[in-house]
PDB file of C-alpha atoms in Angstrom:
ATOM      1  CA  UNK A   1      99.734  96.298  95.800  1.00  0.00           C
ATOM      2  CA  UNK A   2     101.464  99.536  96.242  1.00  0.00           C
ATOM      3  CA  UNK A   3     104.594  99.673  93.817  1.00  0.00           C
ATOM      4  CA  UNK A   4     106.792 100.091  96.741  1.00  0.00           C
ATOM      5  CA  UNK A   5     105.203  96.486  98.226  1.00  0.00           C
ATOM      6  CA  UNK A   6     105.425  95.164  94.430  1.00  0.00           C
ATOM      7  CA  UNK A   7     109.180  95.584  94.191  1.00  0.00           C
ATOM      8  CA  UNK A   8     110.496  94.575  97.502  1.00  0.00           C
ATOM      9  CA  UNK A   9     108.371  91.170  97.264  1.00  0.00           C
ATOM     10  CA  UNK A  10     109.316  90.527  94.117  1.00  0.00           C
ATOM     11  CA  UNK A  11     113.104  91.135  94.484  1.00  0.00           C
ATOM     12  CA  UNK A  12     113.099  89.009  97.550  1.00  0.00           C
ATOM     13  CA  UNK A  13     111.139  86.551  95.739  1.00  0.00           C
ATOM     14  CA  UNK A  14     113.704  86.026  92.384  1.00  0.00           C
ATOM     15  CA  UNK A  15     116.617  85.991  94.998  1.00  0.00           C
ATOM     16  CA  UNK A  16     117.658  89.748  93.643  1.00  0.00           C
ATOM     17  CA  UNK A  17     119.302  92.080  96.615  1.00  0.00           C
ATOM     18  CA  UNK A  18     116.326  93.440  98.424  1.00  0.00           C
ATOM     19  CA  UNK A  19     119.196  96.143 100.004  1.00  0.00           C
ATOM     20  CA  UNK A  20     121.716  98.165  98.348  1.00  0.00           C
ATOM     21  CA  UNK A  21     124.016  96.961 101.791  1.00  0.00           C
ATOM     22  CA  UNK A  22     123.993  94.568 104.539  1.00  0.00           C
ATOM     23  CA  UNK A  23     123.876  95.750 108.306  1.00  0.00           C
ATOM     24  CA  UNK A  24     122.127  96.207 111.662  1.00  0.00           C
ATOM     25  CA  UNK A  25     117.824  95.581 111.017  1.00  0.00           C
ATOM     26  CA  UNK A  26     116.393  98.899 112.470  1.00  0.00           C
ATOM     27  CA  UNK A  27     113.974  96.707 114.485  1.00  0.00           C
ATOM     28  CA  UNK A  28     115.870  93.932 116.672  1.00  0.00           C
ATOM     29  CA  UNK A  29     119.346  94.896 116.344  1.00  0.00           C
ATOM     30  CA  UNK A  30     121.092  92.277 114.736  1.00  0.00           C
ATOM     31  CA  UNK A  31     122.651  91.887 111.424  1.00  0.00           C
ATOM     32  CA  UNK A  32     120.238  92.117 108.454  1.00  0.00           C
ATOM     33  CA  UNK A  33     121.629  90.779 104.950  1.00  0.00           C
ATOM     34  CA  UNK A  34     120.822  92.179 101.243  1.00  0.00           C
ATOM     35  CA  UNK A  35     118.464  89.510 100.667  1.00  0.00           C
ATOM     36  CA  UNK A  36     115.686  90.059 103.432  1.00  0.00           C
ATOM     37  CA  UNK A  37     116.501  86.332 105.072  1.00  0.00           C
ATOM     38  CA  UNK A  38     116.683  88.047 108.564  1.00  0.00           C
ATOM     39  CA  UNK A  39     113.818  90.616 107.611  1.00  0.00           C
ATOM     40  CA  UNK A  40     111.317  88.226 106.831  1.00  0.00           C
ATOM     41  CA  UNK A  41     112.160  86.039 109.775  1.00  0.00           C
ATOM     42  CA  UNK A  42     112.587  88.734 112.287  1.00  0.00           C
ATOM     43  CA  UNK A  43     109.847  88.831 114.864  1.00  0.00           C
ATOM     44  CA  UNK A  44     109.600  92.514 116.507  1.00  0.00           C
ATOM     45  CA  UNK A  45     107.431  94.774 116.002  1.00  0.00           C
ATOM     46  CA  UNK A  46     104.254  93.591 114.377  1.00  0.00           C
ATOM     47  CA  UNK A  47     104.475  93.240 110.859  1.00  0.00           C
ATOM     48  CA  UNK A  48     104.753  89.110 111.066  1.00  0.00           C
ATOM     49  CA  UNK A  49     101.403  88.982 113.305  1.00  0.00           C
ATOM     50  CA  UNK A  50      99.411  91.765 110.772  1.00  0.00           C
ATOM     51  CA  UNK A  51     100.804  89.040 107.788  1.00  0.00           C
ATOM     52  CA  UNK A  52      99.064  86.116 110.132  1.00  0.00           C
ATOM     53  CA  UNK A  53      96.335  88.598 110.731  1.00  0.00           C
ATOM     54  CA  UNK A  54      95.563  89.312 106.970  1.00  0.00           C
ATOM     55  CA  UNK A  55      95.490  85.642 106.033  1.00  0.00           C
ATOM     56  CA  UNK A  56      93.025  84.934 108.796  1.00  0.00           C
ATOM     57  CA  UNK A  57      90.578  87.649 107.997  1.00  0.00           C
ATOM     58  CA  UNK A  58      90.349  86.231 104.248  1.00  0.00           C
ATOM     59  CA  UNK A  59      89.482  83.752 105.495  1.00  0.00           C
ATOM     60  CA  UNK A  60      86.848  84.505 108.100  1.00  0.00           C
ATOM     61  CA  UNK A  61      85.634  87.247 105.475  1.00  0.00           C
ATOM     62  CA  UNK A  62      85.121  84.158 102.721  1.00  0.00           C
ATOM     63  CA  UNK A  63      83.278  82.228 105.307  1.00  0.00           C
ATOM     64  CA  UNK A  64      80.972  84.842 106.259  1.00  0.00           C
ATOM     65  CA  UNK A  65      80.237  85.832 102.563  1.00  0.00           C
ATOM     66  CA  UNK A  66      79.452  81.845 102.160  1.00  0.00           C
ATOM     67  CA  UNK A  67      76.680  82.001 105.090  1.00  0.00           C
ATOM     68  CA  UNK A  68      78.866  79.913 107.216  1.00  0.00           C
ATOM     69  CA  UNK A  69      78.353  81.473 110.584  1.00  0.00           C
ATOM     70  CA  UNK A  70      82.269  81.552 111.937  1.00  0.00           C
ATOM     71  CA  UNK A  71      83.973  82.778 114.784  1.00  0.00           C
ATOM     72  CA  UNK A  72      87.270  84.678 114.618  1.00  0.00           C
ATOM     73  CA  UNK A  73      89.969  83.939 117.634  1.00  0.00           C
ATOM     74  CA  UNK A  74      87.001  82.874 119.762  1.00  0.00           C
ATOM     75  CA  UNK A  75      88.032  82.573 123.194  1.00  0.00           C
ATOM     76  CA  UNK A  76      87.893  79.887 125.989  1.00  0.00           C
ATOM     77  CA  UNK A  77      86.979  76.902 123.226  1.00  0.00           C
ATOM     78  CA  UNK A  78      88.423  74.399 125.430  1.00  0.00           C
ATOM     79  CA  UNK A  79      88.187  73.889 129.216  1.00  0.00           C
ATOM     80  CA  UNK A  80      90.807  75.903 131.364  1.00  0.00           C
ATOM     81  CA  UNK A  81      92.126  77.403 128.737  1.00  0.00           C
ATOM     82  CA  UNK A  82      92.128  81.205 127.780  1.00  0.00           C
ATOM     83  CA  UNK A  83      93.913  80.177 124.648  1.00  0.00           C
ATOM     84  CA  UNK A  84      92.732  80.580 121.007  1.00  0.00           C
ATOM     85  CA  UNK A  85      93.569  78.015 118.881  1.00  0.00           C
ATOM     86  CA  UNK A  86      91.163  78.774 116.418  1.00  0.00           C
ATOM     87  CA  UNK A  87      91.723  81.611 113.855  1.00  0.00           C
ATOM     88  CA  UNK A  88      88.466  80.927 112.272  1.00  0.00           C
ATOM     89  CA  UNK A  89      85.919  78.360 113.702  1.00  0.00           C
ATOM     90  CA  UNK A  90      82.916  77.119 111.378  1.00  0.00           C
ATOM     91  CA  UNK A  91      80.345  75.423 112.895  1.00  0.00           C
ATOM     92  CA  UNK A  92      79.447  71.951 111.196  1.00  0.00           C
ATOM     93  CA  UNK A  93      82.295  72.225 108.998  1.00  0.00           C
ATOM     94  CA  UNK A  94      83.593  68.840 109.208  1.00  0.00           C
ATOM     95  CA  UNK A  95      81.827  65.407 109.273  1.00  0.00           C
ATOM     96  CA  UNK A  96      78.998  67.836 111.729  1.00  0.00           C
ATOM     97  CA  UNK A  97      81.894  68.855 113.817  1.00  0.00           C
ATOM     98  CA  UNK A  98      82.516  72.491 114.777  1.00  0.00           C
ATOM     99  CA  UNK A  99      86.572  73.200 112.999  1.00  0.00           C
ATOM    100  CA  UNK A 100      89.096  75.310 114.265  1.00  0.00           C
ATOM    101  CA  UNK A 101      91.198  76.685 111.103  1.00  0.00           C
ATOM    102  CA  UNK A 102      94.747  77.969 112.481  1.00  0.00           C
ATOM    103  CA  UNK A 103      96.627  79.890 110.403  1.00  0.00           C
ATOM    104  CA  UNK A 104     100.295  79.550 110.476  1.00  0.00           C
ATOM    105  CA  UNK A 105     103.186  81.108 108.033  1.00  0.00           C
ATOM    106  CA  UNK A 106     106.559  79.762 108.124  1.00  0.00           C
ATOM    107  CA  UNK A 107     109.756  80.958 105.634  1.00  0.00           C
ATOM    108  CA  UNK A 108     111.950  78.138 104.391  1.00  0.00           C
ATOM    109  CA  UNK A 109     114.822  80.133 104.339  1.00  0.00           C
ATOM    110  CA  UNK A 110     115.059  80.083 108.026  1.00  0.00           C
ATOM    111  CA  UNK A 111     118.140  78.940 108.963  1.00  0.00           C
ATOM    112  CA  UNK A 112     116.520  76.159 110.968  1.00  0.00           C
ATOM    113  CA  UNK A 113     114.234  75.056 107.502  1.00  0.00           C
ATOM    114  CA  UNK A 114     116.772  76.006 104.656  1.00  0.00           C
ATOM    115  CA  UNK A 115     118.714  72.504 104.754  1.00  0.00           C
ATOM    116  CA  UNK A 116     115.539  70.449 104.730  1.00  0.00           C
ATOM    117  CA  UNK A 117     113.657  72.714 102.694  1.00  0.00           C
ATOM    118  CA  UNK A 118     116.608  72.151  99.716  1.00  0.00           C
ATOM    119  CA  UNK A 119     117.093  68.702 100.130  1.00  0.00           C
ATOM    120  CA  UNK A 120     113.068  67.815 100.583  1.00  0.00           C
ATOM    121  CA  UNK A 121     110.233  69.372  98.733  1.00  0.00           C
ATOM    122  CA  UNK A 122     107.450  70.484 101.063  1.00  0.00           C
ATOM    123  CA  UNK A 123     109.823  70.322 104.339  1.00  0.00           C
ATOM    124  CA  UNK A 124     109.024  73.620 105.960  1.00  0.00           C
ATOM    125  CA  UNK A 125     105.150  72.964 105.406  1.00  0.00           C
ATOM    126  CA  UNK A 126     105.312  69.692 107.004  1.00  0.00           C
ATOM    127  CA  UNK A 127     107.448  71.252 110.224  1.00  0.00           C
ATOM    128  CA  UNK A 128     104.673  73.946 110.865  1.00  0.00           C
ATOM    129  CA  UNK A 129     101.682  71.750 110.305  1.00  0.00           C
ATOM    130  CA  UNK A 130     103.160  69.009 112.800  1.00  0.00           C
ATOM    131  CA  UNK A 131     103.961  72.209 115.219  1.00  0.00           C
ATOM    132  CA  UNK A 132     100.214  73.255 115.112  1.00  0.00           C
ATOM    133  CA  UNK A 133      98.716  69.538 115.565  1.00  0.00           C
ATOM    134  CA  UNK A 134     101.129  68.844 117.876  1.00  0.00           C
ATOM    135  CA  UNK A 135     100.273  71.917 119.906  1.00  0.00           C
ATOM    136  CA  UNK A 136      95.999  71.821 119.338  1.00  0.00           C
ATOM    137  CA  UNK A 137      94.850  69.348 117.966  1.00  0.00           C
ATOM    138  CA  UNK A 138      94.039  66.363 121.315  1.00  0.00           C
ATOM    139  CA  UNK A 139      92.980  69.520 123.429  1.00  0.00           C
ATOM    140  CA  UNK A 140      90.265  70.385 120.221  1.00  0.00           C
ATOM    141  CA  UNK A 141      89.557  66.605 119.778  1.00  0.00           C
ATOM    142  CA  UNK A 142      88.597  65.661 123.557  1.00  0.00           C
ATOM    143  CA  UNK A 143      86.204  68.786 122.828  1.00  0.00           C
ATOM    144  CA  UNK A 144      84.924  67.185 119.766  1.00  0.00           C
ATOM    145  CA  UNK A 145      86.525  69.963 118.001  1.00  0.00           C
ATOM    146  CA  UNK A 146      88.111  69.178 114.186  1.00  0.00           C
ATOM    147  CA  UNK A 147      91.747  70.878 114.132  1.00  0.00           C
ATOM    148  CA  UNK A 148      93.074  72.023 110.927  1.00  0.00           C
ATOM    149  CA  UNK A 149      95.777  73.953 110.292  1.00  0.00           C
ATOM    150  CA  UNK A 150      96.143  76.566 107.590  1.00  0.00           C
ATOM    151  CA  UNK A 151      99.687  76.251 106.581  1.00  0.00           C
ATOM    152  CA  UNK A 152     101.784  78.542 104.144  1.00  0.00           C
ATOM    153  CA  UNK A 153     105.248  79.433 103.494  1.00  0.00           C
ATOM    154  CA  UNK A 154     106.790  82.711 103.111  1.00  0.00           C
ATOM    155  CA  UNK A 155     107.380  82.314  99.586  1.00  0.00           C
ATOM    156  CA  UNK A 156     103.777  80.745  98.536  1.00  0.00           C
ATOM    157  CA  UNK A 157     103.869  76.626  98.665  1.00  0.00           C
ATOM    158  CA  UNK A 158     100.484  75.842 100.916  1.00  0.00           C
ATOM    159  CA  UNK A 159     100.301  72.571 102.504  1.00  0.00           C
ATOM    160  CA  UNK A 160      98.371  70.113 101.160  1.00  0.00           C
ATOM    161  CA  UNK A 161      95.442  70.110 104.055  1.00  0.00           C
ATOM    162  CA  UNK A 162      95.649  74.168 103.637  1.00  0.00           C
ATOM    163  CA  UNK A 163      94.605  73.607 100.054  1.00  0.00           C
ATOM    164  CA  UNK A 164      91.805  71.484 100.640  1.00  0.00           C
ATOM    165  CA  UNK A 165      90.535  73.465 102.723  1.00  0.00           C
ATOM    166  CA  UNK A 166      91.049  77.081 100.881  1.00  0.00           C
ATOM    167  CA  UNK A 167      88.919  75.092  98.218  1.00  0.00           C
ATOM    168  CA  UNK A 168      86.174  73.801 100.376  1.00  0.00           C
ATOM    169  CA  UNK A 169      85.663  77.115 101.621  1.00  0.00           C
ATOM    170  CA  UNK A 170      85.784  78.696  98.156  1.00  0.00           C
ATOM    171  CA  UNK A 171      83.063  75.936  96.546  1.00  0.00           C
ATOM    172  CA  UNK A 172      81.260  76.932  99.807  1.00  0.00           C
ATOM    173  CA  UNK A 173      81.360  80.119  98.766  1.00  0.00           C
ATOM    174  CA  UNK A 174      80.584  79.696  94.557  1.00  0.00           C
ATOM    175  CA  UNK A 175      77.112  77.541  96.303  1.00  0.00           C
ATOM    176  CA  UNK A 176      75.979  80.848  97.591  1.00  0.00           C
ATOM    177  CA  UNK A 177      76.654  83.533  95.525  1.00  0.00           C
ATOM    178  CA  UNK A 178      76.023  81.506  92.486  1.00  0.00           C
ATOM    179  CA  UNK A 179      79.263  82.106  90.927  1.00  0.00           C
ATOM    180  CA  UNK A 180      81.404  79.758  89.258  1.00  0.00           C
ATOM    181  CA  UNK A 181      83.231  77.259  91.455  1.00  0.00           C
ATOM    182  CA  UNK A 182      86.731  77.501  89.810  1.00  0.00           C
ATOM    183  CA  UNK A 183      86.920  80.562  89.237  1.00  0.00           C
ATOM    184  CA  UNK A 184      85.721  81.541  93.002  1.00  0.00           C
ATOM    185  CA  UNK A 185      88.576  79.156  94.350  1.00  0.00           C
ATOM    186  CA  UNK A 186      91.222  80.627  91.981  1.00  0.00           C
ATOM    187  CA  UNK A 187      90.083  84.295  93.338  1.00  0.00           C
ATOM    188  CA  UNK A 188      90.065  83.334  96.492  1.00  0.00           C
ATOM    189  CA  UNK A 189      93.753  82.000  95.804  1.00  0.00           C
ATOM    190  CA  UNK A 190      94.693  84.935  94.574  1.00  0.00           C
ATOM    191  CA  UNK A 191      93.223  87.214  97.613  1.00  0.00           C
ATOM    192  CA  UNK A 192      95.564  85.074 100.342  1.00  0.00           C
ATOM    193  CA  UNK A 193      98.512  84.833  97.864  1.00  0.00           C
ATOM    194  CA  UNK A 194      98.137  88.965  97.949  1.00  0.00           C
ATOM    195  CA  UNK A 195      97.787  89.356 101.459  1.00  0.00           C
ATOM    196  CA  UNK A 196     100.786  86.987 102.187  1.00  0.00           C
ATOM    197  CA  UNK A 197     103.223  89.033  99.523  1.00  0.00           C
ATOM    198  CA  UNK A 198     101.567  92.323 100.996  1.00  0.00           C
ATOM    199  CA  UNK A 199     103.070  90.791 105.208  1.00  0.00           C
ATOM    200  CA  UNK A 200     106.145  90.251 103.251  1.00  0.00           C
ATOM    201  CA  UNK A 201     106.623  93.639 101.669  1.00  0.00           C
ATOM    202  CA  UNK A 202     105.900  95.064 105.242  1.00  0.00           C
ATOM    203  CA  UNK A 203     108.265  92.901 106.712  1.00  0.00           C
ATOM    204  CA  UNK A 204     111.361  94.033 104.134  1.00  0.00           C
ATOM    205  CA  UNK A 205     110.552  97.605 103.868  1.00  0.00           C
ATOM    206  CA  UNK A 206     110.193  98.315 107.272  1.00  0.00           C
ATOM    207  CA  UNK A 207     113.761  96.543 108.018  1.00  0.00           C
ATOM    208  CA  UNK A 208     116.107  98.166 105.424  1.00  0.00           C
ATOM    209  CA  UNK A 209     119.494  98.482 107.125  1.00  0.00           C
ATOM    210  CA  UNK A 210     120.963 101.599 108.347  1.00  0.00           C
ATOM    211  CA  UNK A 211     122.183 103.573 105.620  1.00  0.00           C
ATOM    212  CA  UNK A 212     120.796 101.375 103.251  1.00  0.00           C
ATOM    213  CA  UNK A 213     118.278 101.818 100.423  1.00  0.00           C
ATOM    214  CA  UNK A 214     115.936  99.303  99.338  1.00  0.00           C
ATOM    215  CA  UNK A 215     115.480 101.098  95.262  1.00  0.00           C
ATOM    216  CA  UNK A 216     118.999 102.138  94.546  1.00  0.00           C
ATOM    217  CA  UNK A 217     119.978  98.385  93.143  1.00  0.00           C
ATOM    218  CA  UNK A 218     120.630  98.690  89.009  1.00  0.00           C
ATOM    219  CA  UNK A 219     118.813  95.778  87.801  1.00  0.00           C
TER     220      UNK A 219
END
């Protein structure tokens, strides 16, 4: 990471000021706090879809390094339907089923997420992987299609079927280049953990507010 992308993600990930002040986001408009709540959750531009975009080729890259033959936002998967709902298809990657992985990043800080998300561990996760089956998942089925989602949030916390998954493909991975399993699906880890805090960084310095500065704050 650049040291610019180091210090914004890791202010905004302590809870420290990302802004010396608070006021219009130089993207959408509206008001943008000290703390990067609105930056990280605001949607123009295309900093949120290169973060999505980032995640996904990790993990298409992986899966091609492991001899695994996948597809990345292949189109026209199910009948009628333009749509893409797989990031990253494998073929025969489940029980001899061809499996759509679907990335998806949520922040629990939203203010839709940030009551459930203090009061229950995991709550955020559990919203966007329920979003993404509801959404996919009988459309990929009928097709004989396994739906998984890839779900992360903002600040790290993958859900539990993401994890499984991020280590399947990372033992898959450790079987062909002869490298030791753990420490292939601790790299591996580490690659999507970088590429998430590298969409953040985007996110926050690219939305500082006017006037603001994002490395004036005295620590």
């Amino acid at each position: 990471m650049q040291s610019a992308e180091f210090v914004v993600a890791l202010r905004y990930r302590l809870g420290h000021p990302v802004y010396s002040v608070e006021g219009p986001c130089p993207s959408c408009g509206r008001h943008s706090d000290m703390l990067g709540n609105h930056a990280l959750n605001c949607a123009w531009q295309g900093e949120r879809i290169a973060r999505h975009n980032r995640l996904r080729d990790t993990l298409h890259s992986t899966a091609a390094a492991a001899a695994l033959a996948p597809t990345k936002e292949g189109r026209f998967l199910l009948p009628g339907q333009g749509g893409k709902p797989a990031d990253v298809l494998i073929p025969l990657w489940a029980g001899g089923k061809d499996t759509a992985l679907d990335v998806t990043v949520i922040n629990p800080l939203q203010d839709a997420e940030v009551h459930g998300a203090a009061t229950t561990p995991g709550h955020a996760l559990k919203t966007a992987h329920k979003r993404k089956l509801d959404k996919s998942w009988e459309a990929c089925h009928r097709q004989g299609i396994e739906f998984v989602p890839i779900a992360v949030e903002s600040l790290g916390a993958w859900h539990k079927t993401a994890v499984a998954e991020v280590v399947k493909l990372g033992s898959a991975l450790a079987r062909q280049t002869g490298d030791e399993e753990s420490t292939t699906v601790q790299r591996l880890f580490q690659q999507l953990s970088l590429s998430l805090m590298r969409g953040n960084a985007a996110l926050l310095n690219n939305r500082n507010p006017v006037g603001g500065d994002p490395y004036d704050i005295t620590w």
